[in-house]
Amino acid sequence: MPQIRTDWKREEVERIYHIPLLELIHQAATVHREFHETGEVQVCTLLSIKTGACPEDCGYCPQSAHHNTDLEPSRMLDADEILTAAGAAKASGSTRFCMGAAWRCARTNSEFDHVLDMIRGVTDLGLEVCCTLGMLTDEQAGKLKDAGLYAYNHNLDTSERFYNRIISTRTYQDRLDTLETVRSHDISVCCGGIVGMGETDEDRIDLLHTLATQPQHPESVPINALIAVKGTPLEGQPKVPSWEMARMVAAARILMPAAMVRLSAGRVDMSLEAQALCFMAGANSIFTGEKLLTTANNPMDEDQRMFEILGLKARRAFKDARPEHLPEGVLAAEAT
Ligand code: SAM
Ligand code: DTB
Ligand code: SF4
């Protein structure tokens, strides 16, 4: 079994990234089988609990107040709306529920307290709870952990070099700092990136290198294809070819063998065959449900059909969780 390494050299990542595609997928599939059950896929559902009017200027994001998209900003959803959505996600076979808020950073106020209540409520349903709320202070991360938060999503998105071309209102280091804060509170880390923003192969290699040389690999690595939303600065970007997604997934799988690699945004534009290639390449997690945060996702019946055709099966909640990540009351035995 290959070792889990966090000391990858930039040249090694570059070499892996450039392996001819079919050979790369074969190597990734081999690693995948050693660390994961073949055909097992983690099914996650997203809910935007506070949409739009975000002060950050992320060039890809329809929720930024700096861009003129058709998106209608909304207030924070109430408990009923959130718990109903979580219940429906569970009923449809999802095991992870991720709540997103269009915040630059969480603020310590009644909305944050509401999020803490929702973490308790969704955990009680037996789901893994993930949040993505922007930057966090140490104190906020502690409160999220105490409420039972299992995972936190905070993407590096691209290389440090390309980052400044996409976002000017925060730095790469801000992102790394929040990731460290999250990790220090024993919250499982979900961190990945976006392809298709105009970055080069060098930027993709740098992103993979940064992710794979964190003190610990993120437990989950979302690979998003840009959804070019009208009114954002990146609206004119061409669609990412599915073989480029497969290459990113395969390289992530080889570099971070134990991580869940999530085929995230952009699946809606991929054929069943293209998605199958990505599962071969080591993707083992997806978002299901009619929406991601604000954009359309694959129809549920098509995903069910895909599971049948490809012989995929859903992964249990908390499977292989590290004991220190488990919310209180969820027994380690349930996680194995
Ligand atoms: N505001 C928080 C943050 O930035 O961390 C949480 C929400 S933000 C929408 C979560 C992630 O969604 C971003 O980091 C980005 O990777 C992804 N994302 C946003 N818009 C996207 C788009 N148009 N296409 C692909 N991924 C996108
Ligand atoms: C991630 O990497 N992708 C998800 C989740 N983490 C939060 C979000 C994708 C958002 C796509 C654009 C939208 O629906 O607004
Ligand atoms: Fe705000 Fe997050 Fe969108 Fe950036 S990605 S504009 S921080 S919601």
mmCIF file of C-alpha atoms and ligand atoms in Angstrom:
data_model
loop_
_atom_site.group_PDB
_atom_site.id
_atom_site.type_symbol
_atom_site.label_atom_id
_atom_site.label_comp_id
_atom_site.label_asym_id
_atom_site.label_seq_id
_atom_site.Cartn_x
_atom_site.Cartn_y
_atom_site.Cartn_z
ATOM 1 C CA MET A 1 0.000 0.000 0.000
ATOM 2 C CA PRO A 2 1.477 3.420 -0.888
ATOM 3 C CA GLN A 3 2.252 5.695 2.021
ATOM 4 C CA ILE A 4 0.273 8.816 2.785
ATOM 5 C CA ARG A 5 2.767 11.610 2.163
ATOM 6 C CA THR A 6 2.644 15.312 2.934
ATOM 7 C CA ASP A 7 6.176 15.964 1.648
ATOM 8 C CA TRP A 8 5.447 15.887 -2.096
ATOM 9 C CA LYS A 9 7.911 17.866 -4.169
ATOM 10 C CA ARG A 10 6.538 20.280 -6.760
ATOM 11 C CA GLU A 11 8.327 18.265 -9.504
ATOM 12 C CA GLU A 12 6.644 15.051 -8.379
ATOM 13 C CA VAL A 13 3.209 16.661 -8.555
ATOM 14 C CA GLU A 14 4.055 18.054 -11.974
ATOM 15 C CA ARG A 15 5.187 14.625 -13.185
ATOM 16 C CA ILE A 16 2.000 12.958 -11.936
ATOM 17 C CA TYR A 17 -0.213 15.673 -13.410
ATOM 18 C CA HIS A 18 1.321 15.157 -16.854
ATOM 19 C CA ILE A 19 1.080 11.339 -17.001
ATOM 20 C CA PRO A 20 -0.901 10.384 -20.143
ATOM 21 C CA LEU A 21 -4.571 10.329 -19.147
ATOM 22 C CA LEU A 22 -5.411 6.619 -19.383
ATOM 23 C CA GLU A 23 -2.242 5.614 -17.546
ATOM 24 C CA LEU A 24 -2.929 8.313 -14.922
ATOM 25 C CA ILE A 25 -6.463 7.014 -14.402
ATOM 26 C CA HIS A 26 -5.171 3.460 -14.118
ATOM 27 C CA GLN A 27 -2.651 4.486 -11.451
ATOM 28 C CA ALA A 28 -5.275 6.525 -9.578
ATOM 29 C CA ALA A 29 -7.783 3.657 -9.745
ATOM 30 C CA THR A 30 -5.149 1.338 -8.273
ATOM 31 C CA VAL A 31 -4.513 3.708 -5.362
ATOM 32 C CA HIS A 32 -8.254 4.196 -4.951
ATOM 33 C CA ARG A 33 -8.872 0.466 -4.523
ATOM 34 C CA GLU A 34 -6.213 0.225 -1.848
ATOM 35 C CA PHE A 35 -7.743 2.950 0.287
ATOM 36 C CA HIS A 36 -11.466 2.825 -0.473
ATOM 37 C CA GLU A 37 -14.275 0.457 -1.268
ATOM 38 C CA THR A 38 -14.776 0.438 -5.032
ATOM 39 C CA GLY A 39 -18.069 1.907 -6.146
ATOM 40 C CA GLU A 40 -18.830 3.454 -2.777
ATOM 41 C CA VAL A 41 -19.806 7.109 -3.100
ATOM 42 C CA GLN A 42 -20.478 9.675 -0.412
ATOM 43 C CA VAL A 43 -23.710 11.497 -1.152
ATOM 44 C CA CYS A 44 -23.830 15.086 0.092
ATOM 45 C CA THR A 45 -26.448 17.813 -0.133
ATOM 46 C CA LEU A 46 -25.904 21.563 -0.065
ATOM 47 C CA LEU A 47 -28.212 24.258 1.250
ATOM 48 C CA SER A 48 -27.578 27.970 0.969
ATOM 49 C CA ILE A 49 -28.899 29.203 4.320
ATOM 50 C CA LYS A 50 -28.041 32.850 3.607
ATOM 51 C CA THR A 51 -27.788 33.776 -0.052
ATOM 52 C CA GLY A 52 -26.108 36.667 -1.876
ATOM 53 C CA ALA A 53 -24.993 40.226 -1.035
ATOM 54 C CA CYS A 54 -21.555 38.935 -0.029
ATOM 55 C CA PRO A 55 -18.935 41.673 0.527
ATOM 56 C CA GLU A 56 -16.148 39.581 -1.051
ATOM 57 C CA ASP A 57 -15.356 39.997 -4.757
ATOM 58 C CA CYS A 58 -14.629 36.377 -5.768
ATOM 59 C CA GLY A 59 -14.713 36.549 -9.575
ATOM 60 C CA TYR A 60 -16.462 33.191 -9.984
ATOM 61 C CA CYS A 61 -19.211 33.688 -7.452
ATOM 62 C CA PRO A 62 -22.796 34.652 -8.274
ATOM 63 C CA GLN A 63 -23.284 35.665 -4.622
ATOM 64 C CA SER A 64 -20.790 38.528 -4.578
ATOM 65 C CA ALA A 65 -22.340 41.988 -4.130
ATOM 66 C CA HIS A 66 -19.643 43.274 -6.523
ATOM 67 C CA HIS A 67 -21.245 41.523 -9.488
ATOM 68 C CA ASN A 68 -24.517 42.131 -11.222
ATOM 69 C CA THR A 69 -26.111 38.686 -11.433
ATOM 70 C CA ASP A 70 -29.805 37.790 -11.520
ATOM 71 C CA LEU A 71 -29.536 36.288 -8.068
ATOM 72 C CA GLU A 72 -32.005 37.539 -5.455
ATOM 73 C CA PRO A 73 -30.262 37.918 -2.057
ATOM 74 C CA SER A 74 -32.156 36.313 0.803
ATOM 75 C CA ARG A 75 -32.326 36.544 4.591
ATOM 76 C CA MET A 76 -31.121 33.687 6.741
ATOM 77 C CA LEU A 77 -33.452 30.692 6.432
ATOM 78 C CA ASP A 78 -35.384 29.790 9.564
ATOM 79 C CA ALA A 79 -35.099 26.571 11.538
ATOM 80 C CA ASP A 80 -38.109 24.964 9.892
ATOM 81 C CA GLU A 81 -36.828 25.581 6.372
ATOM 82 C CA ILE A 82 -33.370 24.236 7.183
ATOM 83 C CA LEU A 83 -34.479 21.158 9.117
ATOM 84 C CA THR A 84 -37.077 20.300 6.479
ATOM 85 C CA ALA A 85 -34.395 20.474 3.781
ATOM 86 C CA ALA A 86 -32.040 18.338 5.885
ATOM 87 C CA GLY A 87 -34.785 15.754 6.487
ATOM 88 C CA ALA A 88 -35.528 15.624 2.757
ATOM 89 C CA ALA A 89 -31.817 15.223 1.984
ATOM 90 C CA LYS A 90 -31.613 12.305 4.401
ATOM 91 C CA ALA A 91 -34.754 10.721 2.953
ATOM 92 C CA SER A 92 -33.237 10.885 -0.510
ATOM 93 C CA GLY A 93 -30.121 9.008 0.628
ATOM 94 C CA SER A 94 -27.730 11.827 1.510
ATOM 95 C CA THR A 95 -25.411 11.365 4.491
ATOM 96 C CA ARG A 96 -23.745 14.775 4.619
ATOM 97 C CA PHE A 97 -25.568 18.089 4.795
ATOM 98 C CA CYS A 98 -23.570 21.230 4.054
ATOM 99 C CA MET A 99 -24.916 24.654 5.010
ATOM 100 C CA GLY A 100 -23.429 27.627 3.171
ATOM 101 C CA ALA A 101 -23.639 31.309 4.023
ATOM 102 C CA ALA A 102 -22.509 34.139 1.750
ATOM 103 C CA TRP A 103 -20.337 35.721 4.408
ATOM 104 C CA ARG A 104 -16.802 37.103 4.209
ATOM 105 C CA CYS A 105 -16.422 35.882 7.774
ATOM 106 C CA ALA A 106 -18.747 34.614 10.440
ATOM 107 C CA ARG A 107 -19.775 37.250 12.970
ATOM 108 C CA THR A 108 -20.560 36.461 16.558
ATOM 109 C CA ASN A 109 -24.236 37.420 16.603
ATOM 110 C CA SER A 110 -27.722 35.901 16.680
ATOM 111 C CA GLU A 111 -27.325 34.561 13.104
ATOM 112 C CA PHE A 112 -24.215 32.674 14.178
ATOM 113 C CA ASP A 113 -26.113 31.318 17.209
ATOM 114 C CA HIS A 114 -28.823 30.182 14.812
ATOM 115 C CA VAL A 115 -26.215 28.296 12.787
ATOM 116 C CA LEU A 116 -25.049 26.610 16.006
ATOM 117 C CA ASP A 117 -28.646 25.504 16.696
ATOM 118 C CA MET A 118 -28.954 24.185 13.162
ATOM 119 C CA ILE A 119 -25.734 22.188 13.549
ATOM 120 C CA ARG A 120 -27.253 20.524 16.641
ATOM 121 C CA GLY A 121 -30.561 19.911 14.858
ATOM 122 C CA VAL A 122 -29.060 18.402 11.703
ATOM 123 C CA THR A 123 -26.583 16.260 13.678
ATOM 124 C CA ASP A 124 -29.567 14.870 15.629
ATOM 125 C CA LEU A 125 -30.977 13.638 12.307
ATOM 126 C CA GLY A 126 -27.900 11.398 11.969
ATOM 127 C CA LEU A 127 -26.261 13.383 9.191
ATOM 128 C CA GLU A 128 -22.663 14.547 8.974
ATOM 129 C CA VAL A 129 -22.883 18.324 9.204
ATOM 130 C CA CYS A 130 -20.598 20.570 7.193
ATOM 131 C CA CYS A 131 -20.654 24.370 7.124
ATOM 132 C CA THR A 132 -19.053 26.932 4.867
ATOM 133 C CA LEU A 133 -19.300 30.376 6.431
ATOM 134 C CA GLY A 134 -16.140 32.185 5.299
ATOM 135 C CA MET A 135 -13.276 33.077 7.614
ATOM 136 C CA LEU A 136 -13.471 32.013 11.253
ATOM 137 C CA THR A 137 -11.865 33.170 14.486
ATOM 138 C CA ASP A 138 -10.511 30.672 16.940
ATOM 139 C CA GLU A 139 -13.463 31.320 19.261
ATOM 140 C CA GLN A 140 -16.031 30.764 16.508
ATOM 141 C CA ALA A 141 -14.378 27.522 15.418
ATOM 142 C CA GLY A 142 -14.530 26.376 19.064
ATOM 143 C CA LYS A 143 -18.241 27.162 19.235
ATOM 144 C CA LEU A 144 -18.912 25.321 15.973
ATOM 145 C CA LYS A 145 -17.041 22.297 17.307
ATOM 146 C CA ASP A 146 -18.957 22.399 20.610
ATOM 147 C CA ALA A 147 -22.237 22.467 18.676
ATOM 148 C CA GLY A 148 -21.196 19.215 16.964
ATOM 149 C CA LEU A 149 -19.881 20.479 13.620
ATOM 150 C CA TYR A 150 -18.218 17.568 11.835
ATOM 151 C CA ALA A 151 -16.648 19.279 8.794
ATOM 152 C CA TYR A 152 -15.849 22.755 7.511
ATOM 153 C CA ASN A 153 -15.521 23.668 3.830
ATOM 154 C CA HIS A 154 -13.047 26.378 2.943
ATOM 155 C CA ASN A 155 -11.525 26.145 -0.535
ATOM 156 C CA LEU A 156 -8.123 27.387 -1.675
ATOM 157 C CA ASP A 157 -9.701 27.534 -5.139
ATOM 158 C CA THR A 158 -6.489 27.916 -7.199
ATOM 159 C CA SER A 159 -2.759 28.633 -6.946
ATOM 160 C CA GLU A 160 -1.535 31.456 -4.727
ATOM 161 C CA ARG A 161 -0.199 33.133 -7.884
ATOM 162 C CA PHE A 162 -3.533 33.136 -9.724
ATOM 163 C CA TYR A 163 -5.624 33.858 -6.612
ATOM 164 C CA ASN A 164 -5.054 37.643 -6.736
ATOM 165 C CA ARG A 165 -6.472 37.741 -10.261
ATOM 166 C CA ILE A 166 -9.735 36.227 -9.008
ATOM 167 C CA ILE A 167 -10.196 37.761 -5.555
ATOM 168 C CA SER A 168 -8.889 41.054 -4.182
ATOM 169 C CA THR A 169 -10.746 41.301 -0.870
ATOM 170 C CA ARG A 170 -8.770 38.614 0.958
ATOM 171 C CA THR A 171 -5.441 36.823 0.656
ATOM 172 C CA TYR A 172 -4.397 33.232 0.197
ATOM 173 C CA GLN A 173 -2.852 33.413 3.649
ATOM 174 C CA ASP A 174 -6.281 34.362 5.128
ATOM 175 C CA ARG A 175 -7.595 31.111 3.682
ATOM 176 C CA LEU A 176 -4.672 29.064 5.035
ATOM 177 C CA ASP A 177 -5.107 30.658 8.472
ATOM 178 C CA THR A 178 -8.779 29.667 8.678
ATOM 179 C CA LEU A 179 -7.925 26.140 7.589
ATOM 180 C CA GLU A 180 -5.380 25.911 10.399
ATOM 181 C CA THR A 181 -7.909 27.265 12.906
ATOM 182 C CA VAL A 182 -10.494 24.704 11.792
ATOM 183 C CA ARG A 183 -7.979 21.859 12.002
ATOM 184 C CA SER A 184 -6.836 22.929 15.467
ATOM 185 C CA HIS A 185 -10.386 22.398 16.754
ATOM 186 C CA ASP A 186 -10.551 18.829 15.445
ATOM 187 C CA ILE A 187 -13.046 19.692 12.749
ATOM 188 C CA SER A 188 -12.694 17.622 9.574
ATOM 189 C CA VAL A 189 -11.347 19.772 6.737
ATOM 190 C CA CYS A 190 -12.989 20.025 3.317
ATOM 191 C CA CYS A 191 -10.776 22.003 0.966
ATOM 192 C CA GLY A 192 -10.363 21.981 -2.776
ATOM 193 C CA GLY A 193 -10.576 24.211 -5.785
ATOM 194 C CA ILE A 194 -12.113 25.293 -9.050
ATOM 195 C CA VAL A 195 -10.870 24.563 -12.546
ATOM 196 C CA GLY A 196 -11.810 26.578 -15.603
ATOM 197 C CA MET A 197 -11.214 30.121 -14.351
ATOM 198 C CA GLY A 198 -8.478 30.790 -16.921
ATOM 199 C CA GLU A 199 -5.688 29.263 -14.853
ATOM 200 C CA THR A 200 -2.788 27.372 -16.421
ATOM 201 C CA ASP A 201 -1.637 23.801 -15.789
ATOM 202 C CA GLU A 202 1.046 25.352 -13.557
ATOM 203 C CA ASP A 203 -1.689 26.880 -11.365
ATOM 204 C CA ARG A 204 -3.521 23.552 -11.113
ATOM 205 C CA ILE A 205 -0.280 21.803 -10.196
ATOM 206 C CA ASP A 206 0.445 24.438 -7.546
ATOM 207 C CA LEU A 207 -3.044 24.047 -6.077
ATOM 208 C CA LEU A 208 -2.641 20.258 -5.899
ATOM 209 C CA HIS A 209 0.821 20.671 -4.392
ATOM 210 C CA THR A 210 -0.443 23.085 -1.718
ATOM 211 C CA LEU A 211 -3.343 20.791 -0.810
ATOM 212 C CA ALA A 212 -1.171 17.680 -0.686
ATOM 213 C CA THR A 213 1.519 19.326 1.473
ATOM 214 C CA GLN A 214 -0.746 20.674 4.197
ATOM 215 C CA PRO A 215 0.329 19.353 7.615
ATOM 216 C CA GLN A 216 -2.536 16.876 7.167
ATOM 217 C CA HIS A 217 -4.419 16.252 3.953
ATOM 218 C CA PRO A 218 -7.943 17.630 3.896
ATOM 219 C CA GLU A 219 -10.358 14.787 4.670
ATOM 220 C CA SER A 220 -12.316 15.861 1.624
ATOM 221 C CA VAL A 221 -11.197 17.584 -1.541
ATOM 222 C CA PRO A 222 -13.906 19.096 -3.739
ATOM 223 C CA ILE A 223 -12.952 19.512 -7.389
ATOM 224 C CA ASN A 224 -15.309 22.084 -8.919
ATOM 225 C CA ALA A 225 -15.611 22.993 -12.585
ATOM 226 C CA LEU A 226 -16.407 26.672 -12.916
ATOM 227 C CA ILE A 227 -20.085 27.362 -13.440
ATOM 228 C CA ALA A 228 -19.781 30.516 -15.525
ATOM 229 C CA VAL A 229 -22.681 32.590 -14.228
ATOM 230 C CA LYS A 230 -23.971 35.566 -16.236
ATOM 231 C CA GLY A 231 -23.008 38.855 -14.594
ATOM 232 C CA THR A 232 -19.796 37.542 -13.002
ATOM 233 C CA PRO A 233 -16.389 38.572 -14.397
ATOM 234 C CA LEU A 234 -15.851 34.945 -15.465
ATOM 235 C CA GLU A 235 -19.130 34.637 -17.374
ATOM 236 C CA GLY A 236 -17.317 34.175 -20.716
ATOM 237 C CA GLN A 237 -15.089 31.278 -19.632
ATOM 238 C CA PRO A 238 -15.448 28.167 -21.791
ATOM 239 C CA LYS A 239 -16.702 24.931 -20.187
ATOM 240 C CA VAL A 240 -14.068 22.681 -18.691
ATOM 241 C CA PRO A 241 -13.622 19.500 -20.759
ATOM 242 C CA SER A 242 -14.476 16.430 -18.702
ATOM 243 C CA TRP A 243 -11.051 14.850 -19.339
ATOM 244 C CA GLU A 244 -9.490 17.825 -17.533
ATOM 245 C CA MET A 245 -11.763 17.112 -14.560
ATOM 246 C CA ALA A 246 -10.740 13.449 -14.700
ATOM 247 C CA ARG A 247 -7.065 14.484 -14.705
ATOM 248 C CA MET A 248 -7.530 16.714 -11.637
ATOM 249 C CA VAL A 249 -9.480 14.002 -9.811
ATOM 250 C CA ALA A 250 -6.880 11.343 -10.630
ATOM 251 C CA ALA A 251 -3.955 13.506 -9.542
ATOM 252 C CA ALA A 252 -5.761 14.412 -6.290
ATOM 253 C CA ARG A 253 -6.452 10.714 -5.653
ATOM 254 C CA ILE A 254 -2.792 9.721 -6.108
ATOM 255 C CA LEU A 255 -1.500 12.609 -3.989
ATOM 256 C CA MET A 256 -4.101 12.324 -1.192
ATOM 257 C CA PRO A 257 -5.032 8.620 -1.228
ATOM 258 C CA ALA A 258 -7.249 8.541 1.870
ATOM 259 C CA ALA A 259 -9.217 11.724 1.144
ATOM 260 C CA MET A 260 -12.738 11.789 -0.209
ATOM 261 C CA VAL A 261 -12.387 13.382 -3.643
ATOM 262 C CA ARG A 262 -15.626 15.120 -4.521
ATOM 263 C CA LEU A 263 -16.781 15.639 -8.080
ATOM 264 C CA SER A 264 -18.488 18.913 -7.187
ATOM 265 C CA ALA A 265 -19.796 21.821 -9.264
ATOM 266 C CA GLY A 266 -19.967 21.185 -13.003
ATOM 267 C CA ARG A 267 -21.311 17.637 -12.843
ATOM 268 C CA VAL A 268 -24.500 19.020 -14.369
ATOM 269 C CA ASP A 269 -22.645 19.488 -17.675
ATOM 270 C CA MET A 270 -21.092 16.011 -17.682
ATOM 271 C CA SER A 271 -22.463 12.958 -19.437
ATOM 272 C CA LEU A 272 -22.880 9.730 -17.491
ATOM 273 C CA GLU A 273 -19.801 8.403 -19.306
ATOM 274 C CA ALA A 274 -17.709 11.411 -18.298
ATOM 275 C CA GLN A 275 -18.790 11.036 -14.670
ATOM 276 C CA ALA A 276 -17.972 7.313 -14.853
ATOM 277 C CA LEU A 277 -14.442 8.240 -15.977
ATOM 278 C CA CYS A 278 -14.110 10.491 -12.927
ATOM 279 C CA PHE A 279 -15.300 7.702 -10.593
ATOM 280 C CA MET A 280 -12.725 5.426 -12.231
ATOM 281 C CA ALA A 281 -10.140 8.146 -11.603
ATOM 282 C CA GLY A 282 -10.926 8.072 -7.898
ATOM 283 C CA ALA A 283 -13.819 10.456 -7.296
ATOM 284 C CA ASN A 284 -15.902 9.040 -4.459
ATOM 285 C CA SER A 285 -18.216 11.831 -3.426
ATOM 286 C CA ILE A 286 -20.846 13.984 -5.118
ATOM 287 C CA PHE A 287 -23.482 16.580 -4.353
ATOM 288 C CA THR A 288 -27.019 15.511 -5.114
ATOM 289 C CA GLY A 289 -30.241 17.499 -4.964
ATOM 290 C CA GLU A 290 -31.795 19.923 -7.383
ATOM 291 C CA LYS A 291 -29.446 22.795 -6.462
ATOM 292 C CA LEU A 292 -25.863 23.292 -5.387
ATOM 293 C CA LEU A 293 -25.920 26.622 -3.523
ATOM 294 C CA THR A 294 -27.536 28.864 -6.116
ATOM 295 C CA THR A 295 -27.128 26.986 -9.419
ATOM 296 C CA ALA A 296 -28.860 23.925 -10.835
ATOM 297 C CA ASN A 297 -27.521 20.459 -10.086
ATOM 298 C CA ASN A 298 -28.215 17.097 -11.735
ATOM 299 C CA PRO A 299 -31.825 15.873 -11.507
ATOM 300 C CA MET A 300 -32.297 13.328 -8.722
ATOM 301 C CA ASP A 301 -33.802 10.645 -10.981
ATOM 302 C CA GLU A 302 -30.804 10.869 -13.324
ATOM 303 C CA ASP A 303 -28.441 10.393 -10.394
ATOM 304 C CA GLN A 304 -30.439 7.393 -9.205
ATOM 305 C CA ARG A 305 -30.208 5.927 -12.683
ATOM 306 C CA MET A 306 -26.456 6.581 -12.728
ATOM 307 C CA PHE A 307 -26.045 4.744 -9.403
ATOM 308 C CA GLU A 308 -27.900 1.758 -10.850
ATOM 309 C CA ILE A 309 -26.060 1.676 -14.169
ATOM 310 C CA LEU A 310 -22.597 2.084 -12.636
ATOM 311 C CA GLY A 311 -23.357 -0.133 -9.625
ATOM 312 C CA LEU A 312 -22.525 2.616 -7.153
ATOM 313 C CA LYS A 313 -23.620 2.478 -3.542
ATOM 314 C CA ALA A 314 -23.914 5.222 -0.942
ATOM 315 C CA ARG A 315 -21.375 5.465 1.843
ATOM 316 C CA ARG A 316 -22.593 5.412 5.466
ATOM 317 C CA ALA A 317 -22.460 8.605 7.533
ATOM 318 C CA PHE A 318 -19.332 8.920 9.701
ATOM 319 C CA LYS A 319 -17.673 5.903 8.074
ATOM 320 C CA ASP A 320 -13.944 5.859 8.894
ATOM 321 C CA ALA A 321 -14.313 9.094 10.872
ATOM 322 C CA ARG A 322 -11.446 9.968 13.150
ATOM 323 C CA PRO A 323 -12.682 9.650 16.753
ATOM 324 C CA GLU A 324 -11.681 13.263 17.503
ATOM 325 C CA HIS A 325 -13.914 14.512 14.684
ATOM 326 C CA LEU A 326 -17.055 12.755 15.886
ATOM 327 C CA PRO A 327 -19.778 14.902 17.436
ATOM 328 C CA GLU A 328 -20.622 14.044 21.038
ATOM 329 C CA GLY A 329 -23.198 11.283 21.158
ATOM 330 C CA VAL A 330 -22.115 9.710 17.869
ATOM 331 C CA LEU A 331 -20.307 6.569 18.931
ATOM 332 C CA ALA A 332 -17.032 5.583 17.347
ATOM 333 C CA ALA A 333 -18.628 2.182 16.661
ATOM 334 C CA GLU A 334 -21.156 3.812 14.343
ATOM 335 C CA ALA A 335 -18.308 5.309 12.383
ATOM 336 C CA THR A 336 -16.432 2.170 11.433
HETATM 337 N N1 SAM B 1 -18.507 32.306 1.520
HETATM 338 C C1 SAM B 1 -17.914 31.100 1.837
HETATM 339 C C2 SAM B 1 -16.553 30.898 1.217
HETATM 340 O O1 SAM B 1 -16.217 31.590 0.274
HETATM 341 O O2 SAM B 1 -15.819 30.056 1.716
HETATM 342 C C3 SAM B 1 -18.774 29.893 1.532
HETATM 343 C C4 SAM B 1 -19.561 29.787 0.262
HETATM 344 S S1 SAM B 1 -18.645 29.707 -1.270
HETATM 345 C C5 SAM B 1 -19.944 29.859 -2.430
HETATM 346 C C6 SAM B 1 -18.067 28.030 -1.364
HETATM 347 C C7 SAM B 1 -17.263 27.640 -2.565
HETATM 348 O O3 SAM B 1 -18.092 27.468 -3.690
HETATM 349 C C8 SAM B 1 -16.189 28.576 -3.067
HETATM 350 O O4 SAM B 1 -15.021 28.512 -2.332
HETATM 351 C C9 SAM B 1 -15.968 28.090 -4.499
HETATM 352 O O5 SAM B 1 -14.930 27.136 -4.510
HETATM 353 C C10 SAM B 1 -17.294 27.429 -4.849
HETATM 354 N N2 SAM B 1 -17.963 28.179 -5.925
HETATM 355 C C11 SAM B 1 -18.617 29.348 -5.804
HETATM 356 N N3 SAM B 1 -19.094 29.752 -6.999
HETATM 357 C C12 SAM B 1 -18.739 28.819 -7.900
HETATM 358 C C13 SAM B 1 -18.937 28.675 -9.302
HETATM 359 N N4 SAM B 1 -19.584 29.594 -10.014
HETATM 360 N N5 SAM B 1 -18.444 27.572 -9.907
HETATM 361 C C14 SAM B 1 -17.775 26.642 -9.193
HETATM 362 N N6 SAM B 1 -17.555 26.730 -7.873
HETATM 363 C C15 SAM B 1 -18.023 27.799 -7.221
HETATM 364 C C1 DTB B 2 -17.562 23.278 -2.977
HETATM 365 O O1 DTB B 2 -16.356 23.076 -3.204
HETATM 366 N N1 DTB B 2 -18.482 23.395 -3.921
HETATM 367 C C2 DTB B 2 -19.768 23.683 -3.343
HETATM 368 C C3 DTB B 2 -19.481 23.607 -1.822
HETATM 369 N N2 DTB B 2 -18.073 23.413 -1.783
HETATM 370 C C4 DTB B 2 -19.895 24.693 -0.928
HETATM 371 C C5 DTB B 2 -20.354 24.935 -3.835
HETATM 372 C C6 DTB B 2 -20.467 25.012 -5.340
HETATM 373 C C7 DTB B 2 -21.175 26.266 -5.670
HETATM 374 C C8 DTB B 2 -21.474 26.386 -7.136
HETATM 375 C C9 DTB B 2 -22.165 27.652 -7.480
HETATM 376 C C10 DTB B 2 -23.486 27.839 -6.826
HETATM 377 O O2 DTB B 2 -24.357 26.938 -6.852
HETATM 378 O O3 DTB B 2 -23.728 28.945 -6.283
HETATM 379 FE FE1 SF4 B 3 -18.780 35.408 -0.813
HETATM 380 FE FE2 SF4 B 3 -17.953 32.867 -0.636
HETATM 381 FE FE3 SF4 B 3 -19.077 33.802 -2.889
HETATM 382 FE FE4 SF4 B 3 -16.661 34.647 -2.234
HETATM 383 S S1 SF4 B 3 -17.242 32.512 -2.717
HETATM 384 S S2 SF4 B 3 -18.358 35.953 -2.926
HETATM 385 S S3 SF4 B 3 -16.815 34.690 0.001
HETATM 386 S S4 SF4 B 3 -20.069 33.575 -0.927
#
